[in-house]
mmCIF file of C-alpha atoms in Angstrom:
data_model
loop_
_atom_site.group_PDB
_atom_site.id
_atom_site.type_symbol
_atom_site.label_atom_id
_atom_site.label_comp_id
_atom_site.label_asym_id
_atom_site.label_seq_id
_atom_site.Cartn_x
_atom_site.Cartn_y
_atom_site.Cartn_z
ATOM 1 C CA MET V 30 -5.069 -5.595 26.187
ATOM 2 C CA VAL V 31 -4.061 -1.962 26.494
ATOM 3 C CA ASN V 32 -0.597 -0.672 25.755
ATOM 4 C CA ALA V 33 0.487 0.926 29.023
ATOM 5 C CA THR V 34 3.733 2.756 28.303
ATOM 6 C CA GLY V 35 4.393 2.547 24.562
ATOM 7 C CA LEU V 36 5.855 -0.114 22.334
ATOM 8 C CA LEU V 37 8.992 -1.963 23.394
ATOM 9 C CA GLY V 38 9.844 -2.447 19.739
ATOM 10 C CA VAL V 39 8.790 -3.909 16.405
ATOM 11 C CA LEU V 40 9.870 -6.738 14.113
ATOM 12 C CA PHE V 41 9.211 -6.144 10.408
ATOM 13 C CA LEU V 42 9.017 -8.478 7.422
ATOM 14 C CA VAL V 43 9.272 -6.371 4.268
ATOM 15 C CA ARG V 44 9.020 -7.289 0.593
ATOM 16 C CA HIS V 45 11.256 -5.614 -1.980
ATOM 17 C CA GLY V 46 10.060 -2.876 -4.329
ATOM 18 C CA ASP V 47 9.322 -2.811 -8.062
ATOM 19 C CA ARG V 48 11.909 -4.698 -10.102
ATOM 20 C CA LEU V 49 12.626 -5.853 -13.622
ATOM 21 C CA GLU V 50 11.272 -9.134 -14.979
ATOM 22 C CA PHE V 51 12.104 -12.144 -12.831
ATOM 23 C CA PHE V 52 12.045 -15.776 -13.959
ATOM 24 C CA GLN V 53 12.082 -18.713 -11.562
ATOM 25 C CA ASP V 54 11.950 -22.387 -12.486
ATOM 26 C CA PRO V 55 8.407 -23.476 -11.542
ATOM 27 C CA LEU V 56 9.647 -26.948 -10.524
ATOM 28 C CA THR V 57 12.646 -25.970 -8.374
ATOM 29 C CA TYR V 58 12.145 -22.216 -7.861
ATOM 30 C CA ASN V 59 15.755 -21.620 -8.853
ATOM 31 C CA PRO V 60 15.803 -17.918 -9.788
ATOM 32 C CA SER V 61 17.254 -15.670 -12.438
ATOM 33 C CA ALA V 62 18.846 -12.296 -11.748
ATOM 34 C CA THR V 63 16.829 -9.109 -11.579
ATOM 35 C CA PHE V 64 17.305 -5.509 -10.445
ATOM 36 C CA LEU V 65 15.424 -2.886 -8.468
ATOM 37 C CA THR V 66 13.958 -0.069 -10.572
ATOM 38 C CA ALA V 67 13.798 3.646 -9.810
ATOM 39 C CA LEU V 68 10.122 3.126 -8.974
ATOM 40 C CA GLY V 69 11.142 0.394 -6.550
ATOM 41 C CA THR V 70 13.448 2.750 -4.677
ATOM 42 C CA VAL V 71 10.622 5.275 -4.367
ATOM 43 C CA GLU V 72 8.237 2.616 -3.048
ATOM 44 C CA GLU V 73 10.707 1.425 -0.439
ATOM 45 C CA ALA V 74 11.700 4.919 0.673
ATOM 46 C CA ALA V 75 8.008 5.794 1.048
ATOM 47 C CA LEU V 76 7.496 2.695 3.182
ATOM 48 C CA GLY V 77 10.497 3.652 5.304
ATOM 49 C CA ASN V 78 9.075 7.129 5.756
ATOM 50 C CA LEU V 79 5.720 5.684 6.846
ATOM 51 C CA LEU V 80 7.438 3.399 9.358
ATOM 52 C CA GLN V 81 9.285 6.458 10.639
ATOM 53 C CA GLU V 82 6.045 8.381 11.099
ATOM 54 C CA ILE V 83 4.365 5.504 12.925
ATOM 55 C CA TYR V 84 7.182 4.078 15.028
ATOM 56 C CA LEU V 85 10.054 6.584 15.333
ATOM 57 C CA LEU V 86 8.628 10.094 15.624
ATOM 58 C CA PRO V 87 8.264 10.991 19.311
ATOM 59 C CA SER V 88 4.914 12.658 18.543
ATOM 60 C CA SER V 89 3.413 9.394 17.253
ATOM 61 C CA PRO V 90 1.070 7.578 19.672
ATOM 62 C CA SER V 91 2.660 4.278 18.580
ATOM 63 C CA ALA V 92 6.297 5.393 18.802
ATOM 64 C CA ILE V 93 8.800 2.873 20.128
ATOM 65 C CA THR V 94 9.785 3.911 23.628
ATOM 66 C CA GLY V 95 13.374 5.091 23.852
ATOM 67 C CA ILE V 96 14.346 4.620 20.218
ATOM 68 C CA SER V 97 16.941 7.055 18.963
ATOM 69 C CA PHE V 98 15.778 9.551 16.319
ATOM 70 C CA PRO V 99 16.678 11.391 14.086
ATOM 71 C CA VAL V 100 20.156 9.881 14.520
ATOM 72 C CA ALA V 101 20.104 6.099 14.568
ATOM 73 C CA ASP V 102 21.662 4.125 17.389
ATOM 74 C CA VAL V 103 22.902 1.025 15.580
ATOM 75 C CA THR V 104 22.788 -1.038 18.783
ATOM 76 C CA GLN V 105 18.991 -0.656 18.689
ATOM 77 C CA LEU V 106 18.688 -2.004 15.137
ATOM 78 C CA LEU V 107 19.004 -5.411 13.490
ATOM 79 C CA ILE V 108 18.570 -5.216 9.714
ATOM 80 C CA ARG V 109 18.835 -8.343 7.555
ATOM 81 C CA ALA V 110 18.246 -8.906 3.832
ATOM 82 C CA ASP V 111 17.846 -12.062 1.772
ATOM 83 C CA ALA V 112 20.825 -12.151 -0.573
ATOM 84 C CA ALA V 113 19.721 -15.268 -2.479
ATOM 85 C CA GLY V 114 17.371 -15.382 -5.458
ATOM 86 C CA GLU V 115 16.294 -11.788 -5.908
ATOM 87 C CA GLY V 116 19.126 -10.890 -3.547
ATOM 88 C CA GLU V 117 20.483 -7.729 -5.122
ATOM 89 C CA THR V 118 16.941 -6.456 -5.473
ATOM 90 C CA ILE V 119 16.167 -7.176 -1.826
ATOM 91 C CA LEU V 120 19.431 -5.683 -0.577
ATOM 92 C CA SER V 121 18.887 -2.546 -2.648
ATOM 93 C CA SER V 122 15.290 -2.315 -1.422
ATOM 94 C CA VAL V 123 16.386 -2.428 2.201
ATOM 95 C CA GLY V 124 18.899 0.317 1.473
ATOM 96 C CA ALA V 125 16.182 2.522 -0.027
ATOM 97 C CA LEU V 126 13.853 1.787 2.890
ATOM 98 C CA ILE V 127 16.538 2.842 5.375
ATOM 99 C CA GLN V 128 16.852 6.195 3.632
ATOM 100 C CA GLY V 129 13.156 6.791 4.251
ATOM 101 C CA LEU V 130 13.330 5.455 7.795
ATOM 102 C CA TYR V 131 16.386 7.465 8.834
ATOM 103 C CA PRO V 132 16.786 10.273 6.273
ATOM 104 C CA PRO V 133 19.807 12.582 6.151
ATOM 105 C CA THR V 134 20.055 14.920 9.116
ATOM 106 C CA THR V 135 22.593 17.524 10.168
ATOM 107 C CA ASP V 136 22.334 16.005 13.653
ATOM 108 C CA PHE V 137 24.490 13.186 12.288
ATOM 109 C CA ASN V 138 27.820 14.894 12.891
ATOM 110 C CA SER V 139 31.112 14.586 14.690
ATOM 111 C CA THR V 140 33.274 17.194 16.395
ATOM 112 C CA LEU V 141 36.941 16.526 15.748
ATOM 113 C CA ALA V 142 39.846 17.040 18.108
ATOM 114 C CA ASN V 143 40.681 20.361 16.435
ATOM 115 C CA GLY V 144 37.175 21.658 17.132
ATOM 116 C CA THR V 145 35.836 21.204 13.583
ATOM 117 C CA THR V 146 32.289 19.848 13.307
ATOM 118 C CA VAL V 147 31.771 17.515 10.342
ATOM 119 C CA ILE V 148 28.277 16.680 9.107
ATOM 120 C CA GLY V 149 27.854 13.242 7.529
ATOM 121 C CA ALA V 150 28.102 12.914 3.740
ATOM 122 C CA ASP V 151 25.270 14.244 1.567
ATOM 123 C CA GLY V 152 23.743 16.370 4.301
ATOM 124 C CA GLY V 153 24.023 13.766 7.026
ATOM 125 C CA GLU V 154 23.071 10.535 5.257
ATOM 126 C CA GLN V 155 23.173 7.603 7.663
ATOM 127 C CA PHE V 156 24.768 4.427 6.345
ATOM 128 C CA LEU V 157 23.288 1.774 8.595
ATOM 129 C CA PRO V 158 24.666 -1.781 8.728
ATOM 130 C CA VAL V 159 22.668 -4.426 6.848
ATOM 131 C CA GLU V 160 23.384 -8.131 7.269
ATOM 132 C CA SER V 161 23.442 -9.791 3.857
ATOM 133 C CA VAL V 162 22.027 -13.278 4.435
ATOM 134 C CA GLU V 163 23.785 -15.572 1.973
ATOM 135 C CA GLN V 164 22.016 -18.875 1.285
ATOM 136 C CA TYR V 165 25.159 -20.994 1.404
ATOM 137 C CA GLU V 166 25.820 -19.790 4.980
ATOM 138 C CA ASP V 167 22.317 -19.254 6.400
ATOM 139 C CA ILE V 168 19.126 -20.467 4.734
ATOM 140 C CA SER V 169 16.749 -18.786 7.186
ATOM 141 C CA LEU V 170 15.452 -16.237 4.652
ATOM 142 C CA ASN V 171 15.557 -18.474 1.577
ATOM 143 C CA SER V 172 15.089 -22.185 2.298
ATOM 144 C CA PHE V 173 12.952 -23.365 -0.612
ATOM 145 C CA THR V 174 15.506 -23.778 -3.398
ATOM 146 C CA SER V 175 17.762 -26.869 -3.678
ATOM 147 C CA CYS V 176 15.330 -28.641 -1.346
ATOM 148 C CA PRO V 177 14.200 -32.053 -2.676
ATOM 149 C CA ASN V 178 11.359 -32.371 -0.165
ATOM 150 C CA PHE V 179 9.961 -29.000 -1.170
ATOM 151 C CA ASP V 180 10.312 -29.904 -4.857
ATOM 152 C CA ALA V 181 8.289 -33.052 -4.169
ATOM 153 C CA HIS V 182 5.605 -30.958 -2.460
ATOM 154 C CA THR V 183 5.489 -28.617 -5.471
ATOM 155 C CA SER V 184 5.145 -31.516 -7.908
ATOM 156 C CA ALA V 185 2.372 -33.064 -5.804
ATOM 157 C CA PHE V 186 0.471 -29.779 -5.912
ATOM 158 C CA TYR V 187 0.856 -29.589 -9.699
ATOM 159 C CA ASN V 188 -0.515 -33.137 -9.971
ATOM 160 C CA SER V 189 -3.507 -32.481 -7.707
ATOM 161 C CA SER V 190 -7.104 -32.361 -8.909
ATOM 162 C CA GLN V 191 -7.409 -28.854 -7.483
ATOM 163 C CA PHE V 192 -4.539 -27.653 -9.664
ATOM 164 C CA SER V 193 -5.956 -29.414 -12.721
ATOM 165 C CA GLN V 194 -9.356 -27.784 -12.240
ATOM 166 C CA GLU V 195 -7.836 -24.317 -11.864
ATOM 167 C CA ALA V 196 -5.710 -24.883 -14.963
ATOM 168 C CA GLN V 197 -8.855 -25.727 -16.935
ATOM 169 C CA THR V 198 -10.511 -22.573 -15.630
ATOM 170 C CA ALA V 199 -7.509 -20.513 -16.655
ATOM 171 C CA ALA V 200 -7.139 -22.034 -20.135
ATOM 172 C CA PRO V 201 -9.433 -19.608 -22.036
ATOM 173 C CA PHE V 202 -7.758 -16.624 -20.388
ATOM 174 C CA LEU V 203 -4.269 -17.912 -21.169
ATOM 175 C CA ALA V 204 -5.291 -18.490 -24.784
ATOM 176 C CA ALA V 205 -6.449 -14.863 -25.011
ATOM 177 C CA LEU V 206 -3.256 -13.699 -23.309
ATOM 178 C CA THR V 207 -0.913 -15.666 -25.609
ATOM 179 C CA PRO V 208 -0.400 -12.872 -28.208
ATOM 180 C CA PHE V 209 1.016 -10.642 -25.448
ATOM 181 C CA LEU V 210 3.512 -13.168 -24.013
ATOM 182 C CA ASP V 211 6.311 -12.960 -26.592
ATOM 183 C CA GLY V 212 6.371 -16.730 -27.067
ATOM 184 C CA LYS V 213 6.489 -17.642 -23.371
ATOM 185 C CA SER V 214 5.004 -20.930 -22.208
ATOM 186 C CA THR V 215 1.319 -20.771 -21.276
ATOM 187 C CA ASP V 216 1.443 -24.009 -19.285
ATOM 188 C CA PHE V 217 -0.379 -23.267 -16.017
ATOM 189 C CA ILE V 218 2.665 -24.592 -14.153
ATOM 190 C CA ASN V 219 4.387 -21.419 -15.408
ATOM 191 C CA MET V 220 1.660 -19.113 -14.056
ATOM 192 C CA PHE V 221 3.845 -17.034 -11.750
ATOM 193 C CA ASN V 222 6.279 -16.243 -14.561
ATOM 194 C CA ILE V 223 3.361 -15.393 -16.851
ATOM 195 C CA PHE V 224 1.967 -12.960 -14.312
ATOM 196 C CA ASP V 225 5.380 -11.482 -13.585
ATOM 197 C CA TYR V 226 6.036 -10.805 -17.263
ATOM 198 C CA VAL V 227 2.606 -9.224 -17.732
ATOM 199 C CA ASN V 228 2.923 -7.127 -14.585
ATOM 200 C CA VAL V 229 6.413 -5.827 -15.356
ATOM 201 C CA GLN V 230 5.568 -5.040 -18.982
ATOM 202 C CA ASN V 231 2.331 -3.333 -17.959
ATOM 203 C CA ILE V 232 4.238 -1.061 -15.572
ATOM 204 C CA HIS V 233 7.258 -0.281 -17.765
ATOM 205 C CA ASN V 234 6.258 -0.795 -21.430
ATOM 206 C CA ALA V 235 3.926 1.920 -22.745
ATOM 207 C CA SER V 236 2.893 0.072 -25.924
ATOM 208 C CA PHE V 237 2.211 -3.131 -23.984
ATOM 209 C CA HIS V 238 0.191 -1.182 -21.420
ATOM 210 C CA SER V 239 -1.887 0.436 -24.156
ATOM 211 C CA ALA V 240 -2.592 -2.818 -25.982
ATOM 212 C CA LEU V 241 -3.341 -5.084 -23.007
ATOM 213 C CA PRO V 242 -7.059 -5.415 -22.133
ATOM 214 C CA SER V 243 -7.781 -3.657 -18.869
ATOM 215 C CA THR V 244 -8.717 -6.762 -16.878
ATOM 216 C CA PHE V 245 -5.817 -8.975 -17.912
ATOM 217 C CA VAL V 246 -3.359 -7.966 -15.175
ATOM 218 C CA GLU V 247 -5.965 -8.573 -12.483
ATOM 219 C CA GLN V 248 -6.892 -11.949 -13.964
ATOM 220 C CA ALA V 249 -3.247 -13.016 -14.241
ATOM 221 C CA TYR V 250 -2.715 -11.896 -10.646
ATOM 222 C CA GLY V 251 -5.642 -13.990 -9.444
ATOM 223 C CA PHE V 252 -4.365 -17.156 -11.101
ATOM 224 C CA ALA V 253 -0.811 -16.468 -9.870
ATOM 225 C CA ASN V 254 -2.171 -16.094 -6.332
ATOM 226 C CA PHE V 255 -3.748 -19.526 -6.551
ATOM 227 C CA HIS V 256 -0.511 -20.955 -7.958
ATOM 228 C CA GLU V 257 1.871 -19.484 -5.389
ATOM 229 C CA GLY V 258 -0.592 -19.932 -2.541
ATOM 230 C CA GLY V 259 -0.635 -23.661 -3.242
ATOM 231 C CA VAL V 260 3.138 -23.944 -3.550
ATOM 232 C CA PHE V 261 4.066 -21.958 -0.424
ATOM 233 C CA SER V 262 1.403 -23.225 1.968
ATOM 234 C CA ASP V 263 0.389 -26.584 3.347
ATOM 235 C CA ALA V 264 -2.663 -28.299 4.783
ATOM 236 C CA SER V 265 -0.592 -29.194 7.852
ATOM 237 C CA PRO V 266 1.258 -26.586 9.930
ATOM 238 C CA ASP V 267 4.206 -29.002 9.920
ATOM 239 C CA GLY V 268 4.075 -29.406 6.145
ATOM 240 C CA ILE V 269 7.083 -28.667 3.947
ATOM 241 C CA GLY V 270 4.936 -26.184 2.003
ATOM 242 C CA ASN V 271 5.431 -23.769 4.920
ATOM 243 C CA VAL V 272 9.220 -24.089 4.764
ATOM 244 C CA ALA V 273 9.728 -20.430 3.743
ATOM 245 C CA ILE V 274 8.609 -19.228 7.185
ATOM 246 C CA ARG V 275 9.456 -22.290 9.280
ATOM 247 C CA THR V 276 13.200 -21.760 8.791
ATOM 248 C CA MET V 277 12.822 -18.064 9.653
ATOM 249 C CA LEU V 278 11.136 -18.714 12.992
ATOM 250 C CA PRO V 279 14.267 -19.129 15.166
ATOM 251 C CA SER V 280 15.674 -15.740 14.146
ATOM 252 C CA LEU V 281 12.248 -14.122 14.551
ATOM 253 C CA PHE V 282 11.862 -15.573 18.053
ATOM 254 C CA THR V 283 15.319 -14.337 19.031
ATOM 255 C CA SER V 284 14.589 -10.806 17.812
ATOM 256 C CA LEU V 285 11.214 -10.660 19.574
ATOM 257 C CA GLN V 286 12.639 -11.958 22.850
ATOM 258 C CA ARG V 287 15.518 -9.515 22.688
ATOM 259 C CA ILE V 288 13.097 -6.640 22.100
ATOM 260 C CA ALA V 289 10.984 -7.763 25.072
ATOM 261 C CA ASN V 290 14.083 -7.891 27.292
ATOM 262 C CA THR V 291 14.391 -4.304 28.510
ATOM 263 C CA SER V 292 18.079 -4.839 29.365
ATOM 264 C CA ASP V 293 18.791 -5.559 25.677
ATOM 265 C CA PRO V 294 19.192 -2.467 23.455
ATOM 266 C CA LEU V 295 17.399 -3.989 20.419
ATOM 267 C CA LYS V 296 14.220 -2.111 19.536
ATOM 268 C CA LEU V 297 13.727 -2.543 15.787
ATOM 269 C CA ALA V 298 14.419 -5.659 13.711
ATOM 270 C CA LEU V 299 13.814 -5.716 9.966
ATOM 271 C CA ASN V 300 13.992 -8.620 7.518
ATOM 272 C CA GLY V 301 14.000 -7.868 3.777
ATOM 273 C CA ILE V 302 12.481 -10.864 1.974
ATOM 274 C CA SER V 303 10.578 -12.066 -1.099
ATOM 275 C CA TYR V 304 6.820 -12.668 -1.187
ATOM 276 C CA LYS V 305 7.096 -16.380 -0.308
ATOM 277 C CA PRO V 306 7.540 -16.230 3.499
ATOM 278 C CA PHE V 307 4.464 -13.990 3.731
ATOM 279 C CA ILE V 308 2.309 -16.722 2.171
ATOM 280 C CA SER V 309 3.738 -19.333 4.522
ATOM 281 C CA PHE V 310 3.331 -17.090 7.585
ATOM 282 C CA PHE V 311 -0.325 -16.404 6.833
ATOM 283 C CA ASN V 312 -0.936 -20.114 6.251
ATOM 284 C CA LEU V 313 1.006 -21.332 9.294
ATOM 285 C CA THR V 314 -0.744 -18.921 11.665
ATOM 286 C CA ALA V 315 -4.179 -19.189 9.988
ATOM 287 C CA ALA V 316 -4.050 -15.421 9.681
ATOM 288 C CA THR V 317 -6.798 -13.257 8.290
ATOM 289 C CA ALA V 318 -5.399 -10.805 5.759
ATOM 290 C CA ASP V 319 -6.615 -9.449 2.453
ATOM 291 C CA VAL V 320 -4.237 -11.623 0.432
ATOM 292 C CA SER V 321 -4.364 -15.208 -0.751
ATOM 293 C CA GLY V 322 -1.033 -15.441 -2.558
ATOM 294 C CA ASP V 323 1.550 -12.907 -3.714
ATOM 295 C CA VAL V 324 1.760 -9.802 -1.569
ATOM 296 C CA ASP V 325 2.423 -6.584 -3.486
ATOM 297 C CA TYR V 326 5.755 -4.805 -3.841
ATOM 298 C CA ALA V 327 6.834 -2.994 -0.637
ATOM 299 C CA SER V 328 4.394 -4.928 1.551
ATOM 300 C CA ALA V 329 5.178 -5.060 5.254
ATOM 301 C CA LEU V 330 4.180 -7.188 8.227
ATOM 302 C CA ALA V 331 4.737 -5.590 11.639
ATOM 303 C CA ILE V 332 4.938 -7.681 14.813
ATOM 304 C CA GLU V 333 4.672 -5.130 17.601
ATOM 305 C CA VAL V 334 6.058 -5.995 21.033
ATOM 306 C CA ASN V 335 3.988 -4.358 23.767
ATOM 307 C CA PRO V 336 4.854 -4.070 27.472
ATOM 308 C CA PRO V 337 2.747 -5.986 29.981
ATOM 309 C CA SER V 338 -0.684 -4.495 30.557
ATOM 310 C CA ALA V 339 -2.074 -3.821 34.004
ATOM 311 C CA SER V 340 -3.593 -7.307 34.154
ATOM 312 C CA ASP V 341 -0.695 -9.276 32.618
ATOM 313 C CA SER V 342 2.835 -10.041 33.700
ATOM 314 C CA GLU V 343 4.504 -10.435 30.305
ATOM 315 C CA ALA V 344 4.945 -8.681 26.998
ATOM 316 C CA PHE V 345 2.481 -9.415 24.226
ATOM 317 C CA VAL V 346 2.560 -9.080 20.465
ATOM 318 C CA THR V 347 0.132 -7.547 17.996
ATOM 319 C CA ILE V 348 0.401 -8.205 14.271
ATOM 320 C CA LYS V 349 -0.376 -5.691 11.526
ATOM 321 C CA PHE V 350 -0.064 -5.870 7.745
ATOM 322 C CA LYS V 351 0.129 -3.391 4.880
ATOM 323 C CA ASN V 352 -0.255 -4.819 1.364
ATOM 324 C CA GLY V 353 2.009 -2.689 -0.792
ATOM 325 C CA THR V 354 1.973 0.944 -1.794
ATOM 326 C CA SER V 355 -1.720 0.978 -2.751
ATOM 327 C CA ASP V 356 -2.636 0.077 0.834
ATOM 328 C CA ALA V 357 -2.636 3.343 2.776
ATOM 329 C CA ALA V 358 -2.226 1.956 6.286
ATOM 330 C CA PHE V 359 -1.407 -1.050 8.443
ATOM 331 C CA HIS V 360 -4.337 -3.254 9.431
ATOM 332 C CA PRO V 361 -4.653 -5.598 12.437
ATOM 333 C CA VAL V 362 -4.263 -9.277 11.584
ATOM 334 C CA ASN V 363 -6.138 -11.982 13.465
ATOM 335 C CA LEU V 364 -4.021 -15.111 13.949
ATOM 336 C CA GLY V 365 -6.615 -17.865 13.961
ATOM 337 C CA ARG V 366 -4.036 -20.461 15.019
ATOM 338 C CA PHE V 367 -4.121 -18.834 18.459
ATOM 339 C CA GLY V 368 -7.893 -18.725 18.850
ATOM 340 C CA GLU V 369 -10.850 -16.697 17.675
ATOM 341 C CA ASN V 370 -10.191 -12.956 17.364
ATOM 342 C CA ALA V 371 -6.548 -13.462 18.407
ATOM 343 C CA THR V 372 -5.128 -10.025 17.649
ATOM 344 C CA SER V 373 -3.059 -9.726 20.855
ATOM 345 C CA ILE V 374 -1.024 -12.733 21.988
ATOM 346 C CA PRO V 375 1.359 -13.195 24.927
ATOM 347 C CA LEU V 376 4.859 -13.395 23.517
ATOM 348 C CA SER V 377 5.550 -16.686 25.271
ATOM 349 C CA THR V 378 2.400 -18.179 23.713
ATOM 350 C CA PHE V 379 3.353 -16.896 20.271
ATOM 351 C CA VAL V 380 6.793 -18.505 20.580
ATOM 352 C CA SER V 381 5.721 -21.782 22.209
ATOM 353 C CA GLU V 382 2.909 -22.430 19.705
ATOM 354 C CA LEU V 383 5.169 -21.829 16.701
ATOM 355 C CA GLN V 384 8.370 -23.279 18.190
ATOM 356 C CA VAL V 385 7.155 -26.797 17.449
ATOM 357 C CA ARG V 386 6.800 -25.822 13.772
ATOM 358 C CA VAL V 387 10.495 -24.998 13.369
ATOM 359 C CA LEU V 388 11.811 -27.289 10.644
ATOM 360 C CA PHE V 389 15.457 -27.484 11.697
ATOM 361 C CA ASP V 390 18.398 -25.286 12.579
ATOM 362 C CA SER V 391 18.112 -22.506 9.981
ATOM 363 C CA LEU V 392 21.854 -21.872 10.066
ATOM 364 C CA MET V 393 22.502 -25.204 8.354
ATOM 365 C CA PRO V 394 24.015 -24.591 4.898
ATOM 366 C CA VAL V 395 21.921 -27.289 3.240
ATOM 367 C CA ASN V 396 18.223 -27.209 2.395
ATOM 368 C CA GLY V 397 15.309 -29.562 2.502
#
């Protein structure tokens, strides 16, 4: 398919930036508090700036048709952030991303009745509305805690032969890593927390960074990918292991359909989330992407909504992914669930195929 007149809009799923150490119960995934770091704000602002260059600048070949820039039109935007779990981190990340997406501009001004022109605060900074998605009101962005069925799935994975074999493989590495873990449990069930501690210390603790063998972060990351990939995916598309994305689907469908409706002003929808829905999305859609578990900080998935081509009567979507700040560009993603080499999919097909995977009404205030 060929894009005839420019993008109608884009839906983004975005992971938060660098943060302090984060602990989550490996049996229930109940989280502890954590906070975005200065590095995290830089990562998110850089991502926002890249999204601006690709999708907002009129000179870009992939600019969204008719989107307002450099001054935002809030009717064209829908920005949501998971406020559960790592909530403050995700909310802060979305705020930093917005500053890169729509930076301060003197064009953001008002002329008062007395003739005075007032430029927005701090050189025209634009304070765009962000919907804070609280778990007790709307579980669409965080549906995997306080969910007995998901807990049962997690326990079944931990009791599987596959998990046992990987734990045996990891045992020598975890024994070698033990002196660096400050007394933390080396049970393979705790593998995500082990990796998170090692990763955060390696980034922010100079003595730890100097002492840690050079391959240990990569090895911990590999085992954590296996761990989280097993928890947040499922052999069946309808499996509870995919719950992190299955409860998001209704809101994603609504945003995509609104973007495709040229009488609706929405052109850009953004969801700030943790790494978990990415894993479930890739599993549910049988996507090809260069990740098998945890996506990196400031990763982004873009679902582009294209106008009908000359040979088609409806809008279609293309999916692209960028794995964190070390990944320089977005890459096309093939959704194997929709057929071989499925990189462009009619929007109605995308919705109808995944609609049957919706778990339940994601606005319900109870999980599982």
